[in-house]
Short mmCIF file of C-alpha atoms in Angstrom, two decimals:
data_model
loop_
_atom_site.label_atom_id
_atom_site.label_comp_id
_atom_site.label_asym_id
_atom_site.label_seq_id
_atom_site.Cartn_x
_atom_site.Cartn_y
_atom_site.Cartn_z
CA MET A 1 110.31 101.39 105.15
CA ASP A 2 110.54 101.31 108.57
CA ILE A 3 107.43 102.46 109.55
CA GLU A 4 108.50 103.96 113.41
CA SER A 5 110.22 106.46 111.16
CA THR A 6 107.30 107.68 109.66
CA LEU A 7 104.41 108.06 112.23
CA ILE A 8 103.13 111.15 113.84
CA PRO A 9 104.06 112.76 117.35
CA VAL A 10 102.31 110.53 119.63
CA GLU A 11 100.41 114.28 120.81
CA GLU A 12 98.74 114.27 117.75
CA VAL A 13 97.29 110.69 117.87
CA ALA A 14 96.25 110.91 121.20
CA GLU A 15 94.20 114.35 120.13
CA ALA A 16 92.96 112.67 117.11
CA VAL A 17 91.92 109.35 119.21
CA ASP A 18 90.29 112.11 121.97
CA GLY A 19 88.27 113.53 119.69
CA PHE A 20 87.08 111.10 118.03
CA LEU A 21 85.96 108.63 121.90
CA ALA A 22 84.26 112.81 122.94
CA ALA A 23 81.63 112.54 120.18
CA SER A 24 80.83 109.19 120.35
CA PRO A 25 80.12 108.42 124.00
CA ALA A 26 79.32 104.86 124.87
CA ALA A 27 76.42 105.97 127.28
CA ARG A 28 75.31 106.13 123.17
CA ALA A 29 76.39 103.58 122.57
CA TRP A 30 73.73 101.15 120.87
CA ASP A 31 72.96 97.29 121.17
CA VAL A 32 71.83 93.95 118.58
CA GLU A 33 69.54 92.50 121.45
CA THR A 34 67.88 96.54 122.48
CA ALA A 35 68.00 98.14 119.37
CA PHE A 36 65.97 96.96 116.82
CA ASP A 37 62.10 94.61 117.22
CA TRP A 38 63.53 92.25 115.30
CA SER A 39 60.39 90.08 115.60
CA ARG A 40 58.70 92.90 112.45
CA ALA A 41 62.18 91.25 109.70
CA ASP A 42 61.37 90.55 106.85
CA ALA A 43 63.12 89.56 104.10
CA GLY A 44 59.81 88.99 101.87
CA ARG A 45 59.70 93.24 101.29
CA LEU A 46 63.15 93.23 99.84
CA THR A 47 63.97 92.02 96.20
CA GLU A 48 66.46 89.33 94.98
CA GLY A 49 69.22 91.99 95.18
CA GLN A 50 68.89 93.76 98.42
CA ARG A 51 68.79 90.17 99.98
CA SER A 52 71.81 89.72 97.53
CA ALA A 53 72.96 93.16 99.70
CA VAL A 54 72.32 92.10 102.58
CA GLN A 55 74.61 88.33 102.75
CA PHE A 56 77.28 89.96 101.16
CA VAL A 57 77.15 93.22 103.37
CA THR A 58 77.21 90.62 106.37
CA LEU A 59 80.19 88.95 104.95
CA ILE A 60 82.27 91.90 104.14
CA GLU A 61 81.45 93.17 108.05
CA ASP A 62 82.04 89.77 109.47
CA HIS A 63 85.48 88.78 108.69
CA LEU A 64 86.59 92.03 111.36
CA PRO A 65 88.55 89.63 113.41
CA GLY A 66 90.96 89.44 110.69
CA TYR A 67 90.91 93.77 109.81
CA PHE A 68 91.85 93.84 114.19
CA GLU A 69 94.63 91.90 113.53
CA VAL A 70 95.71 93.85 110.59
CA TYR A 71 95.90 96.90 113.04
CA HIS A 72 97.85 94.92 115.64
CA ARG A 73 100.48 93.67 113.22
CA TYR A 74 101.76 96.57 112.04
CA PHE A 75 100.91 99.01 114.85
CA PRO A 76 101.78 96.45 117.33
CA VAL A 77 101.70 96.58 121.76
CA ASP A 78 104.60 95.17 123.00
CA ASP A 79 108.42 94.47 122.66
CA SER A 80 108.81 94.82 120.00
CA VAL A 81 108.74 98.34 119.00
CA SER A 82 110.77 100.69 120.12
CA ARG A 83 109.37 102.31 123.76
CA GLU A 84 108.44 105.99 121.58
CA ALA A 85 106.28 103.23 119.61
CA PHE A 86 105.00 102.04 121.61
CA VAL A 87 103.18 104.58 123.18
CA HIS A 88 101.97 105.59 119.94
CA ASN A 89 100.26 102.38 119.12
CA ARG A 90 98.83 102.02 122.85
CA GLU A 91 97.01 105.76 121.96
CA LEU A 92 96.26 103.89 118.90
CA TYR A 93 94.81 101.36 120.48
CA HIS A 94 92.13 102.95 122.15
CA PHE A 95 90.10 103.88 118.76
CA THR A 96 90.77 100.66 117.09
CA VAL A 97 89.19 98.47 120.00
CA ARG A 98 86.21 101.10 120.07
CA TRP A 99 86.01 100.47 116.21
CA ALA A 100 86.43 96.90 116.97
CA LEU A 101 83.84 96.69 118.93
CA GLU A 102 81.56 99.02 116.61
CA GLU A 103 81.99 96.93 113.59
CA ASP A 104 81.69 93.40 115.56
CA THR A 105 78.02 95.01 116.17
CA HIS A 106 78.22 96.05 112.67
CA ALA A 107 78.62 92.31 111.97
CA ARG A 108 75.86 90.91 114.49
CA ALA A 109 73.36 92.92 113.89
CA LEU A 110 73.55 92.14 109.60
CA THR A 111 73.59 88.18 110.85
CA ARG A 112 70.76 88.61 113.22
CA TYR A 113 69.01 90.55 109.96
CA GLN A 114 69.50 87.78 109.08
CA GLU A 115 68.32 84.91 111.10
CA SER A 116 65.47 86.79 112.49
CA ALA A 117 64.06 88.23 108.28
CA GLY A 118 64.87 84.46 106.91
CA ILE A 119 66.99 84.85 104.53
CA ALA A 120 69.44 82.19 106.19
CA GLU A 121 69.38 79.57 109.43
CA ARG A 122 72.05 80.62 111.98
CA SER A 123 73.37 76.71 111.73
CA SER A 124 74.82 77.77 107.93
CA LEU A 125 74.73 81.34 108.26
CA ARG A 126 77.75 80.24 110.34
CA THR A 127 79.77 77.80 108.51
CA GLU A 128 79.06 80.79 105.75
CA LEU A 129 80.75 83.15 107.44
CA ALA A 130 84.04 81.07 108.86
CA ILE A 131 84.95 80.07 105.33
CA GLU A 132 85.30 83.99 103.96
CA GLY A 133 86.00 84.65 107.95
CA GLN A 134 89.19 81.89 107.71
CA LYS A 135 90.91 83.35 105.14
CA PRO A 136 93.96 86.20 105.32
CA PHE A 137 92.53 89.78 105.12
CA ASP A 138 96.82 91.88 104.11
CA LEU A 139 96.83 95.36 104.08
CA PRO A 140 100.54 95.93 102.40
CA TYR A 141 101.71 99.06 103.32
CA ASP A 142 105.00 99.66 104.63
CA HIS A 143 104.08 103.59 105.33
CA PRO A 144 101.05 104.24 108.33
CA VAL A 145 99.25 106.70 106.79
CA GLN A 146 98.86 104.36 104.04
CA PHE A 147 96.41 102.41 106.31
CA PHE A 148 94.12 104.94 107.77
CA ALA A 149 94.24 106.97 103.84
CA TYR A 150 92.78 102.77 103.11
CA ALA A 151 90.32 103.12 105.41
CA LEU A 152 89.32 106.48 105.16
CA VAL A 153 88.03 105.70 101.19
CA GLN A 154 86.98 102.58 102.75
CA GLU A 155 84.71 103.42 105.65
CA LYS A 156 82.99 106.68 103.30
CA ALA A 157 82.15 104.35 100.81
CA THR A 158 80.32 101.73 103.23
CA GLN A 159 78.84 104.08 104.96
CA MET A 160 77.94 105.82 101.64
CA TYR A 161 76.22 102.50 100.15
CA TYR A 162 74.62 101.47 103.73
CA GLN A 163 72.70 104.83 103.01
CA GLN A 164 71.47 104.79 99.48
CA LEU A 165 70.71 101.24 100.12
CA ARG A 166 68.83 102.24 103.36
CA ASP A 167 66.91 104.76 100.98
CA VAL A 168 65.16 101.76 98.55
CA VAL A 169 64.35 98.94 101.23
CA ASP A 170 61.36 98.53 102.15
CA ASP A 171 61.88 96.69 105.24
CA PRO A 172 61.55 99.50 108.28
CA VAL A 173 63.71 97.02 110.35
CA LEU A 174 66.41 96.59 107.70
CA ALA A 175 66.56 100.85 106.71
CA SER A 176 67.06 101.16 110.46
CA VAL A 177 69.89 98.93 110.49
CA LEU A 178 71.72 100.59 108.13
CA ALA A 179 70.94 103.79 109.23
CA ARG A 180 72.98 102.38 112.96
CA LEU A 181 75.69 100.93 110.32
CA SER A 182 76.22 104.49 108.31
CA ARG A 183 76.40 106.82 111.08
CA ASP A 184 78.61 104.71 112.38
CA GLU A 185 81.06 104.36 109.49
CA ALA A 186 80.41 108.17 109.81
CA ARG A 187 82.39 108.47 112.31
CA HIS A 188 85.45 105.56 111.51
CA PHE A 189 85.52 108.34 108.46
CA SER A 190 85.73 111.34 110.38
CA PHE A 191 88.31 109.50 112.34
CA MET A 192 90.20 108.86 109.38
CA ALA A 193 90.27 111.76 107.79
CA ASP A 194 91.61 113.48 110.74
CA VAL A 195 94.59 111.46 111.19
CA VAL A 196 95.49 111.33 107.28
CA GLY A 197 94.97 115.15 107.51
CA ARG A 198 97.45 115.37 110.74
CA TYR A 199 99.80 113.06 108.34
CA LEU A 200 99.51 115.94 105.80
CA ARG A 201 100.33 118.56 108.58
CA VAL A 202 103.56 117.12 110.06
CA HIS A 203 105.26 115.14 106.70
CA GLY A 204 103.81 116.84 104.27
CA ASP A 205 104.84 115.44 100.40
CA ALA A 206 106.49 112.87 102.23
CA THR A 207 103.13 111.20 101.54
CA VAL A 208 102.28 111.84 98.87
CA GLU A 209 104.02 108.39 97.32
CA PRO A 210 102.38 106.25 100.26
CA ILE A 211 98.38 107.86 99.06
CA ARG A 212 99.17 107.60 95.58
CA ASP A 213 100.04 104.16 96.75
CA VAL A 214 96.86 103.89 97.76
CA ILE A 215 94.30 105.27 95.27
CA ALA A 216 96.20 103.16 92.21
CA ASN A 217 95.80 99.17 94.02
CA PHE A 218 92.51 99.89 95.91
CA ARG A 219 90.31 97.51 96.39
CA MET A 220 87.58 97.15 99.04
CA PRO A 221 87.75 94.40 101.78
CA LEU A 222 88.19 90.66 100.83
CA ALA A 223 88.19 91.88 96.78
CA ASP A 224 91.24 89.09 96.01
CA THR A 225 90.19 86.10 98.90
CA MET A 226 86.38 85.66 97.90
CA ARG A 227 85.29 84.08 95.42
CA GLY A 228 83.16 85.74 93.21
CA TYR A 229 83.43 88.78 94.57
CA TRP A 230 83.91 90.81 91.31
CA ARG A 231 80.86 89.07 89.90
CA TRP A 232 78.65 89.58 92.99
CA ALA A 233 80.06 92.70 94.07
CA LEU A 234 78.09 94.39 90.51
CA LYS A 235 75.93 92.53 91.43
CA ILE A 236 75.13 94.79 94.30
CA ALA A 237 76.03 97.67 92.93
CA ASP A 238 73.60 97.94 90.88
CA VAL A 239 70.75 97.58 93.93
CA ALA A 240 71.94 100.89 95.40
CA SER A 241 73.47 103.32 92.61
CA TYR A 242 76.93 102.57 94.09
CA ASP A 243 80.34 103.08 93.27
CA HIS A 244 82.86 102.85 95.55
CA THR A 245 84.99 106.29 93.80
CA GLU A 246 82.64 108.54 95.07
CA ALA A 247 84.21 108.58 98.13
CA TYR A 248 87.76 109.45 96.99
CA GLU A 249 86.32 113.01 96.97
CA HIS A 250 86.64 112.67 100.26
CA LEU A 251 90.43 112.58 100.21
CA ILE A 252 90.84 115.75 97.68
CA LYS A 253 88.30 117.35 100.31
CA VAL A 254 90.77 116.58 103.72
CA ILE A 255 93.73 117.38 101.02
CA ASP A 256 92.19 120.59 100.41
CA ARG A 257 90.85 121.35 104.27
CA THR A 258 94.46 120.75 105.39
CA VAL A 259 97.02 122.45 103.23
CA ASP A 260 96.66 126.33 103.39
CA THR A 261 99.22 126.60 100.01
CA ARG A 262 99.30 122.82 97.54
CA THR A 263 103.02 121.93 96.81
CA ASP A 264 103.50 120.58 92.94
CA ARG A 265 103.55 116.84 93.97
CA LEU A 266 100.48 117.16 95.96
CA ASP A 267 98.27 119.68 93.19
CA GLU A 268 99.92 116.28 90.77
CA LEU A 269 97.98 114.51 93.31
CA VAL A 270 94.97 115.38 93.55
CA ARG A 271 94.89 114.77 89.89
CA PHE A 272 95.33 111.57 89.83
CA ILE A 273 92.91 111.44 92.69
CA GLU A 274 90.32 112.28 89.91
CA GLU A 275 91.67 111.23 87.25
CA CYS A 276 91.02 107.57 88.85
CA HIS A 277 87.41 108.39 89.79
CA THR A 278 87.44 109.63 86.07
CA LEU A 279 88.25 106.38 84.86
CA ALA A 280 86.46 104.75 87.37
#
């Protein structure tokens, strides 16, 4: 499928991007160096499972170059696309560079916590992160709505995990880090939800099969490349009573508030998403 032919109008993307940037001005941004008192970070206040969870999510967040490259590859801002697609992608780029900055800040904050709290030494942690960071990441989609539907679920699931992990850890520094991260992920989710809603309004039933494919084959980032991912993921899920399929409910909410009268195909999609959550 030609991605260009299924894009939403550039005005729709621009409105979504403008809304996101207006809700998150640079003046409200936080930085790793001054937002926390790193001298008080203490991994001795964490359980073994909580320490493992911090190590796991650091690896996930630090793969940011791979995630960003996916958006650059599928929504390029160069002469490989038509002028109309370039204009669309250039508007989207205003979001992706801000998103990438914030996600990179998450990776740096978690890395800094590990160093300050005594979980890992900086030199060895760099090497550990590089082992996973050099592995390729891809989202093998051919409809643009899929990239946003995937990110909608992934961002909401990550937000929920950070919130739930924050509620059980006993180190105030880590709790503060997780609170910052979860708030950012909530804003990223809101943007993805806005864009998915716009695709539903513009393309209607044509979005059903692409979104269904996302849910049918959903994997959190690095699930297919990180050695021992599933065993580790199950371990850290138990730490914070976490199930990423709970995020599917929020995709259904986006459909409900976007579509006044569901078609039969949209009804079937909602039933499918509900079943995937129940089975999980």
